[in-house]
């Protein structure tokens, strides 16, 4: 059971990194170079608020999540790890 | 947005009391009359205010002599003063203005035909606070992306940032500039009003405006492209003492064909918007209250 969760999370993280590089047109960065706990906004990966718009769209369109649930969830946008956990938990709820 | 540094620094309770009293005793014309003295004071002694206006005046009135440019600054100050008096006139319930609404059917259709909301792109032109009341009949919640007013006198007198059940404020100081709240509002079919002619430190795109390179914020266009909603340009102008028009007829659908072309295609839409404002300033040169040098790069 534990290994299934770990596997699912790893899969989500891999997909997220690929989508971030592609949809945010991150130049000179390969998906595998993004750390799971790297800070996404400001320092770290250096994303800005317009990149956040794209991330919200990724969460909606690629993972079927609703934007209304993301209000006041600053913690979700901290890193790939926090995003992946949020996606995993919310997709599980829907299943 | 009316919350400019200049207004915040200059407005005080005594000043607002003075204008309020004049308005109550002498009506709009009397209060407007006071502006000629007050604005002359600012023209002569407030170098910061004059130099803040010059970025626009130098470009809009290129062929003018120095004296005529100062006259233009004076007219701009008076025009903005009238706009603030009109705002108070409405907020305090002393009266209303006739508002000629252009483009209402189109905006109504856009909202009726889609579950998504729209982005209303405003600028420092005319008097959007007074004229936007004409959109109440759409029956939609309007979210204004604006910082809370910090000047107590301005806040109290002009009711700048007080929301109600149909008008709500999203602060750009919120996490990620408020984009989560904006996306949610659009998703729910609401109207989000964003200022399009000043970036307030957010990402900008280069445009050609009044013959020079200027910098306009990208946010409204990028958000619209991502959310798949239209951008409706909101223009307003005072056309007589008791009449304004509100124009929402210019609609854009910012989209991009591929990630690679996104930047270039978004810049096309932002340039189109700059063109709309340039046309506006050709017709109403003294109603674009651009007291900030948007021709100087800021990001």
Short mmCIF file of C-alpha atoms in Angstrom, two decimals:
data_model
loop_
_atom_site.label_atom_id
_atom_site.label_comp_id
_atom_site.label_asym_id
_atom_site.label_seq_id
_atom_site.Cartn_x
_atom_site.Cartn_y
_atom_site.Cartn_z
CA UNK A 1 0.00 0.00 0.00
CA UNK A 2 2.80 2.36 1.08
CA UNK A 3 4.80 1.57 -2.03
CA UNK A 4 1.75 2.23 -4.23
CA UNK A 5 1.41 5.70 -2.73
CA UNK A 6 5.12 6.37 -3.17
CA UNK A 7 4.90 5.17 -6.76
CA UNK A 8 1.86 7.34 -7.50
CA UNK A 9 3.51 10.39 -5.94
CA UNK A 10 6.70 9.81 -7.92
CA UNK A 11 4.65 9.57 -11.12
CA UNK A 12 2.79 12.83 -10.35
CA UNK A 13 6.06 14.62 -9.55
CA UNK A 14 7.62 13.46 -12.82
CA UNK A 15 4.57 14.59 -14.81
CA UNK A 16 4.44 17.92 -12.98
CA UNK A 17 8.08 18.67 -13.72
CA UNK A 18 7.58 17.87 -17.40
CA UNK A 19 4.47 20.05 -17.58
CA UNK A 20 6.16 22.93 -15.77
CA UNK A 21 9.12 22.92 -18.16
CA UNK A 22 6.86 22.65 -21.20
CA UNK A 23 3.93 24.90 -20.26
CA UNK A 24 5.96 27.57 -18.52
CA UNK A 25 8.56 27.50 -21.31
CA UNK A 26 11.36 27.19 -18.76
CA UNK A 27 14.49 27.67 -20.79
CA UNK A 28 17.71 25.77 -20.07
CA UNK A 29 16.05 23.59 -17.44
CA UNK A 30 15.39 19.88 -17.81
CA UNK A 31 12.53 18.34 -15.81
CA UNK A 32 14.91 16.08 -13.89
CA UNK A 33 16.92 19.11 -12.74
CA UNK A 34 14.00 20.47 -10.69
CA UNK A 35 14.32 19.34 -7.09
CA UNK A 36 11.27 17.87 -5.34
CA UNK A 37 11.63 20.39 -2.50
CA UNK A 38 12.95 23.31 -4.50
CA UNK A 39 10.99 26.51 -3.71
CA UNK A 40 8.92 27.37 -6.80
CA UNK A 41 8.24 31.08 -6.37
CA UNK A 42 10.66 33.91 -5.70
CA UNK A 43 13.93 32.28 -4.78
CA UNK A 44 14.59 28.71 -5.93
CA UNK A 45 13.04 28.13 -9.34
CA UNK A 46 12.16 31.85 -9.57
CA UNK A 47 8.60 31.56 -10.86
CA UNK A 48 6.28 34.60 -10.69
CA UNK A 49 2.54 35.21 -10.38
CA UNK A 50 1.93 34.75 -14.12
CA UNK A 51 3.55 31.32 -13.89
CA UNK A 52 1.12 30.61 -11.05
CA UNK A 53 -1.73 31.17 -13.53
CA UNK A 54 -0.28 28.44 -15.75
CA UNK A 55 0.14 26.11 -12.76
CA UNK A 56 -3.51 26.61 -11.83
CA UNK A 57 -4.47 25.74 -15.42
CA UNK A 58 -2.27 22.61 -15.28
CA UNK A 59 -3.99 21.54 -12.05
CA UNK A 60 -7.40 22.11 -13.63
CA UNK A 61 -6.87 20.64 -17.06
CA UNK A 62 -4.32 17.89 -16.52
CA UNK A 63 -5.33 16.73 -13.05
CA UNK A 64 -9.03 17.67 -12.96
CA UNK A 65 -8.77 19.79 -9.80
CA UNK A 66 -10.93 22.81 -9.04
CA UNK A 67 -9.51 26.29 -8.57
CA UNK A 68 -11.97 27.15 -5.78
CA UNK A 69 -10.31 24.56 -3.56
CA UNK A 70 -6.95 26.26 -4.02
CA UNK A 71 -7.95 29.56 -2.43
CA UNK A 72 -5.93 30.25 0.72
CA UNK A 73 -3.72 27.24 0.03
CA UNK A 74 -0.37 28.99 -0.08
CA UNK A 75 1.24 25.80 1.21
CA UNK A 76 0.28 23.88 -1.95
CA UNK A 77 2.39 26.09 -4.20
CA UNK A 78 5.57 25.77 -2.17
CA UNK A 79 7.33 23.02 -4.14
CA UNK A 80 6.84 20.11 -6.52
CA UNK A 81 6.52 17.89 -3.46
CA UNK A 82 3.67 19.95 -1.95
CA UNK A 83 1.87 20.21 -5.30
CA UNK A 84 2.17 16.45 -5.87
CA UNK A 85 0.83 15.65 -2.40
CA UNK A 86 -2.13 17.98 -2.97
CA UNK A 87 -2.89 16.38 -6.33
CA UNK A 88 -2.56 12.85 -4.91
CA UNK A 89 -4.84 13.55 -1.93
CA UNK A 90 -7.50 15.33 -3.96
CA UNK A 91 -7.55 12.85 -6.79
CA UNK A 92 -7.91 10.10 -4.18
CA UNK A 93 -10.92 11.92 -2.70
CA UNK A 94 -12.60 11.98 -6.12
CA UNK A 95 -11.89 8.31 -6.83
CA UNK B 1 -6.45 52.85 -10.13
CA UNK B 2 -7.12 56.03 -8.25
CA UNK B 3 -4.89 54.89 -5.44
CA UNK B 4 -1.87 56.71 -6.75
CA UNK B 5 0.98 57.78 -4.54
CA UNK B 6 0.17 61.37 -5.42
CA UNK B 7 -3.44 61.23 -4.23
CA UNK B 8 -2.43 59.39 -1.09
CA UNK B 9 0.21 61.93 -0.17
CA UNK B 10 -1.82 65.02 -1.02
CA UNK B 11 -5.34 64.38 0.22
CA UNK B 12 -6.06 65.45 3.79
CA UNK B 13 -9.19 65.76 5.90
CA UNK B 14 -9.27 69.57 5.84
CA UNK B 15 -8.95 69.65 2.07
CA UNK B 16 -11.78 67.18 1.60
CA UNK B 17 -13.93 69.07 4.11
CA UNK B 18 -13.37 72.26 2.12
CA UNK B 19 -14.52 70.67 -1.14
CA UNK B 20 -17.42 68.83 0.52
CA UNK B 21 -18.73 72.08 1.99
CA UNK B 22 -18.38 73.91 -1.33
CA UNK B 23 -20.18 71.09 -3.08
CA UNK B 24 -23.07 71.16 -0.62
CA UNK B 25 -23.39 74.95 -0.66
CA UNK B 26 -22.70 75.77 -4.28
CA UNK B 27 -23.17 72.54 -6.20
CA UNK B 28 -20.84 71.02 -8.78
CA UNK B 29 -19.97 74.29 -10.55
CA UNK B 30 -18.91 76.00 -7.32
CA UNK B 31 -16.74 73.07 -6.25
CA UNK B 32 -15.17 72.90 -9.72
CA UNK B 33 -14.43 76.63 -9.44
CA UNK B 34 -12.30 76.05 -6.34
CA UNK B 35 -10.11 73.72 -8.35
CA UNK B 36 -8.69 76.61 -10.39
CA UNK B 37 -7.05 78.02 -7.25
CA UNK B 38 -6.03 74.71 -5.68
CA UNK B 39 -4.57 73.34 -8.93
CA UNK B 40 -2.68 76.57 -9.55
CA UNK B 41 -1.02 76.09 -6.18
CA UNK B 42 0.02 72.56 -7.14
CA UNK B 43 1.24 73.75 -10.55
CA UNK B 44 3.45 76.40 -8.96
CA UNK B 45 4.68 74.65 -5.85
CA UNK B 46 4.38 70.89 -6.27
CA UNK B 47 7.31 69.96 -8.48
CA UNK B 48 6.79 66.25 -7.94
CA UNK B 49 3.22 66.41 -9.24
CA UNK B 50 4.23 68.50 -12.26
CA UNK B 51 7.17 66.31 -13.17
CA UNK B 52 5.01 63.17 -12.74
CA UNK B 53 2.62 64.57 -15.36
CA UNK B 54 5.32 65.60 -17.80
CA UNK B 55 6.10 62.07 -19.05
CA UNK B 56 2.61 61.99 -20.60
CA UNK B 57 2.34 65.69 -21.47
CA UNK B 58 5.71 65.75 -23.30
CA UNK B 59 4.57 62.92 -25.57
CA UNK B 60 0.93 63.80 -26.02
CA UNK B 61 1.61 67.49 -26.69
CA UNK B 62 4.90 67.17 -28.55
CA UNK B 63 4.72 70.38 -30.53
CA UNK B 64 3.76 72.55 -27.55
CA UNK B 65 6.06 75.22 -26.12
CA UNK B 66 7.08 74.90 -22.44
CA UNK B 67 4.41 77.41 -21.40
CA UNK B 68 1.68 75.48 -23.21
CA UNK B 69 2.88 72.23 -21.67
CA UNK B 70 2.47 73.77 -18.22
CA UNK B 71 -1.02 74.86 -19.26
CA UNK B 72 -1.70 71.24 -20.24
CA UNK B 73 -0.52 70.04 -16.82
CA UNK B 74 -2.83 72.60 -15.20
CA UNK B 75 -5.78 71.36 -17.26
CA UNK B 76 -4.94 67.76 -16.33
CA UNK B 77 -4.91 68.65 -12.62
CA UNK B 78 -8.27 70.41 -12.92
CA UNK B 79 -9.73 67.54 -14.87
CA UNK B 80 -8.64 65.01 -12.26
CA UNK B 81 -9.97 67.27 -9.51
CA UNK B 82 -13.37 67.27 -11.22
CA UNK B 83 -13.26 63.51 -11.43
CA UNK B 84 -12.63 63.27 -7.66
CA UNK B 85 -15.40 65.76 -6.90
CA UNK B 86 -17.80 63.76 -9.10
CA UNK B 87 -16.82 60.63 -7.25
CA UNK B 88 -17.65 62.23 -3.92
CA UNK B 89 -20.88 63.65 -5.37
CA UNK B 90 -22.08 60.14 -6.19
CA UNK B 91 -20.71 58.37 -3.10
CA UNK B 92 -22.27 60.90 -0.72
CA UNK B 93 -25.65 60.59 -2.43
CA UNK B 94 -25.81 64.25 -3.47
CA UNK B 95 -26.77 63.29 -6.98
CA UNK B 96 -26.06 61.13 -10.01
CA UNK B 97 -24.70 61.55 -13.51
CA UNK B 98 -26.21 60.51 -16.82
CA UNK B 99 -24.17 57.63 -18.13
CA UNK B 100 -24.31 56.75 -21.80
CA UNK B 101 -23.43 53.07 -22.01
CA UNK B 102 -21.79 51.81 -25.20
CA UNK B 103 -21.34 48.11 -25.92
CA UNK B 104 -23.65 46.77 -23.19
CA UNK B 105 -25.37 44.18 -25.41
CA UNK B 106 -22.06 42.65 -26.40
CA UNK B 107 -20.78 42.32 -22.84
CA UNK B 108 -24.17 40.87 -21.79
CA UNK B 109 -23.99 38.30 -24.59
CA UNK B 110 -20.43 37.35 -23.66
CA UNK B 111 -21.50 36.63 -20.10
CA UNK B 112 -24.71 34.86 -21.09
CA UNK B 113 -23.03 32.63 -23.68
CA UNK B 114 -20.26 31.36 -21.45
CA UNK B 115 -19.98 29.99 -17.94
CA UNK B 116 -16.73 31.90 -17.61
CA UNK B 117 -16.47 35.49 -16.50
CA UNK B 118 -14.61 38.32 -18.17
CA UNK B 119 -11.67 40.57 -17.45
CA UNK B 120 -12.57 44.23 -17.53
CA UNK B 121 -9.46 46.16 -18.47
CA UNK B 122 -9.54 49.62 -16.96
CA UNK B 123 -7.07 52.49 -17.14
CA UNK B 124 -6.50 55.81 -15.43
CA UNK B 125 -8.96 57.46 -17.79
CA UNK B 126 -12.23 59.28 -17.18
CA UNK B 127 -13.97 58.11 -14.05
CA UNK B 128 -14.43 54.36 -13.92
CA UNK B 129 -15.58 54.45 -10.29
CA UNK B 130 -18.57 56.61 -11.20
CA UNK B 131 -19.39 55.04 -14.55
CA UNK B 132 -19.00 51.39 -13.57
CA UNK B 133 -22.25 51.68 -11.63
CA UNK B 134 -23.96 51.44 -15.04
CA UNK B 135 -22.85 47.79 -15.21
CA UNK B 136 -24.78 46.85 -12.07
CA UNK B 137 -27.68 45.66 -14.23
CA UNK B 138 -25.52 42.76 -15.45
CA UNK B 139 -26.18 41.27 -12.02
CA UNK B 140 -22.63 39.95 -11.73
CA UNK B 141 -20.16 40.28 -8.90
CA UNK B 142 -17.31 42.62 -9.84
CA UNK B 143 -13.90 41.95 -8.33
CA UNK B 144 -11.53 44.93 -8.35
CA UNK B 145 -7.85 44.09 -8.28
CA UNK B 146 -6.55 46.94 -6.15
CA UNK B 147 -4.55 47.62 -3.02
CA UNK B 148 -6.45 48.84 0.01
CA UNK B 149 -6.44 52.65 0.24
CA UNK B 150 -4.00 53.74 2.91
CA UNK B 151 -4.90 57.42 3.13
CA UNK B 152 -7.69 57.69 5.71
CA UNK B 153 -8.97 60.98 4.27
CA UNK B 154 -9.19 59.61 0.74
CA UNK B 155 -10.73 56.38 1.97
CA UNK B 156 -13.38 58.16 4.02
CA UNK B 157 -14.28 60.79 1.43
CA UNK B 158 -14.08 58.89 -1.82
CA UNK B 159 -15.01 55.40 -0.68
CA UNK B 160 -12.25 54.09 -2.93
CA UNK B 161 -11.87 50.52 -1.80
CA UNK B 162 -14.94 49.60 0.16
CA UNK B 163 -16.54 46.53 -1.23
CA UNK B 164 -20.16 45.42 -0.94
CA UNK B 165 -22.03 42.26 -1.87
CA UNK B 166 -21.64 42.99 -5.60
CA UNK B 167 -18.23 44.68 -5.57
CA UNK B 168 -15.36 42.88 -3.92
CA UNK B 169 -11.69 43.68 -3.64
CA UNK B 170 -8.81 41.35 -4.50
CA UNK B 171 -5.55 42.76 -3.20
CA UNK B 172 -2.49 42.41 -5.42
CA UNK B 173 -0.59 42.02 -2.16
CA UNK B 174 -2.23 38.62 -1.67
CA UNK B 175 -0.23 35.46 -2.29
CA UNK B 176 0.94 35.34 -5.93
CA UNK B 177 -0.58 38.73 -6.65
CA UNK B 178 -4.10 37.44 -6.09
CA UNK B 179 -4.08 35.24 -9.22
CA UNK B 180 -5.76 32.29 -7.48
CA UNK B 181 -8.68 34.51 -6.43
CA UNK B 182 -8.81 36.01 -9.94
CA UNK B 183 -8.90 32.58 -11.61
CA UNK B 184 -11.60 31.47 -9.18
CA UNK B 185 -13.72 34.56 -9.89
CA UNK B 186 -13.46 34.02 -13.65
CA UNK B 187 -14.30 30.36 -13.21
CA UNK B 188 -17.45 31.36 -11.33
CA UNK B 189 -18.57 33.67 -14.14
CA UNK B 190 -17.74 36.95 -12.38
CA UNK B 191 -16.16 40.14 -13.71
CA UNK B 192 -12.60 40.93 -12.69
CA UNK B 193 -11.42 44.50 -13.16
CA UNK B 194 -7.69 44.96 -13.70
CA UNK B 195 -5.79 48.19 -14.35
CA UNK B 196 -4.05 47.95 -17.69
CA UNK B 197 -1.91 51.06 -18.00
CA UNK B 198 0.38 50.73 -15.01
CA UNK B 199 2.22 47.66 -13.82
CA UNK B 200 2.72 48.39 -10.09
CA UNK B 201 5.89 46.31 -10.25
CA UNK B 202 4.45 43.30 -12.10
CA UNK B 203 5.73 41.86 -15.39
CA UNK B 204 5.46 44.22 -18.33
CA UNK B 205 5.57 44.12 -22.12
CA UNK B 206 7.03 46.74 -24.37
CA UNK B 207 4.55 48.69 -26.52
CA UNK B 208 4.76 51.76 -28.71
CA UNK B 209 2.68 54.51 -27.18
CA UNK B 210 2.52 58.12 -28.39
CA UNK B 211 5.64 57.54 -30.46
CA UNK B 212 7.86 56.07 -27.74
CA UNK B 213 8.48 52.69 -26.15
CA UNK B 214 6.35 52.27 -23.04
CA UNK B 215 5.71 49.38 -20.65
CA UNK B 216 2.26 47.92 -20.01
CA UNK B 217 1.44 45.10 -17.58
CA UNK B 218 0.92 41.63 -19.05
CA UNK B 219 -1.22 40.20 -16.28
CA UNK B 220 -4.73 40.77 -17.69
CA UNK B 221 -3.81 39.26 -21.04
CA UNK B 222 -1.89 36.28 -19.67
CA UNK B 223 -4.67 35.47 -17.21
CA UNK B 224 -7.33 35.75 -19.96
CA UNK B 225 -5.32 33.48 -22.26
CA UNK B 226 -4.87 30.89 -19.53
CA UNK B 227 -8.47 31.05 -18.30
CA UNK B 228 -9.92 31.17 -21.82
CA UNK B 229 -11.96 34.31 -21.15
CA UNK B 230 -12.27 37.63 -23.04
CA UNK B 231 -10.75 40.96 -22.12
CA UNK B 232 -13.22 43.83 -22.35
CA UNK B 233 -11.66 47.30 -22.46
CA UNK B 234 -13.46 49.79 -20.23
CA UNK B 235 -13.18 53.44 -21.20
CA UNK B 236 -15.03 56.36 -19.72
CA UNK B 237 -14.97 60.12 -20.18
CA UNK B 238 -16.78 63.16 -18.90
CA UNK B 239 -18.58 64.76 -21.81
CA UNK B 240 -20.47 67.52 -19.97
CA UNK B 241 -20.99 68.69 -16.40
CA UNK B 242 -23.58 66.01 -15.73
CA UNK B 243 -22.81 63.38 -18.31
CA UNK B 244 -20.27 60.59 -18.76
CA UNK B 245 -19.99 57.81 -21.27
CA UNK B 246 -18.92 54.29 -20.47
CA UNK B 247 -17.60 52.29 -23.40
CA UNK B 248 -17.20 48.50 -23.17
CA UNK B 249 -17.41 47.81 -26.88
CA UNK B 250 -13.78 46.85 -27.51
CA UNK B 251 -13.39 43.13 -26.84
CA UNK B 252 -10.22 41.07 -27.22
CA UNK B 253 -9.74 37.30 -26.98
CA UNK B 254 -6.10 36.91 -26.00
CA UNK B 255 -4.92 33.46 -27.08
CA UNK B 256 -1.67 32.00 -28.30
CA UNK B 257 -1.11 29.37 -30.95
CA UNK B 258 1.89 27.72 -29.30
CA UNK B 259 4.09 28.09 -26.26
CA UNK B 260 6.94 29.30 -28.46
CA UNK B 261 4.85 32.11 -29.90
CA UNK B 262 3.11 33.02 -26.63
CA UNK B 263 5.24 36.07 -25.78
CA UNK B 264 5.06 37.50 -29.29
CA UNK B 265 1.31 36.92 -29.64
CA UNK B 266 0.53 38.36 -26.20
CA UNK B 267 2.53 41.46 -27.10
CA UNK B 268 0.27 41.88 -30.13
CA UNK B 269 -2.79 42.11 -27.87
CA UNK B 270 -1.07 44.50 -25.46
CA UNK B 271 -0.07 46.71 -28.38
CA UNK B 272 -3.69 46.67 -29.59
CA UNK B 273 -4.73 47.91 -26.15
CA UNK B 274 -2.08 50.64 -26.27
CA UNK B 275 -3.58 51.70 -29.61
CA UNK B 276 -7.05 51.93 -28.04
CA UNK B 277 -5.69 54.20 -25.31
CA UNK B 278 -3.78 56.29 -27.84
CA UNK B 279 -7.03 56.85 -29.77
CA UNK B 280 -8.72 57.78 -26.50
CA UNK B 281 -6.03 60.34 -25.67
CA UNK B 282 -6.42 61.86 -29.15
CA UNK B 283 -10.07 62.54 -28.33
CA UNK B 284 -9.86 63.21 -24.57
CA UNK B 285 -6.28 64.37 -23.94
CA UNK B 286 -7.07 65.81 -20.53
CA UNK B 287 -8.82 62.74 -19.15
CA UNK B 288 -5.92 60.30 -19.10
CA UNK B 289 -4.52 60.75 -15.62
CA UNK B 290 -1.17 59.21 -16.22
CA UNK B 291 0.89 60.66 -13.41
CA UNK B 292 3.61 58.09 -13.73
CA UNK B 293 6.37 57.55 -16.28
CA UNK B 294 5.30 54.34 -17.98
CA UNK B 295 7.87 55.02 -20.70
CA UNK B 296 10.62 54.25 -18.21
CA UNK B 297 11.19 50.50 -17.96
CA UNK B 298 9.76 48.91 -14.85
CA UNK B 299 9.42 45.27 -14.13
#
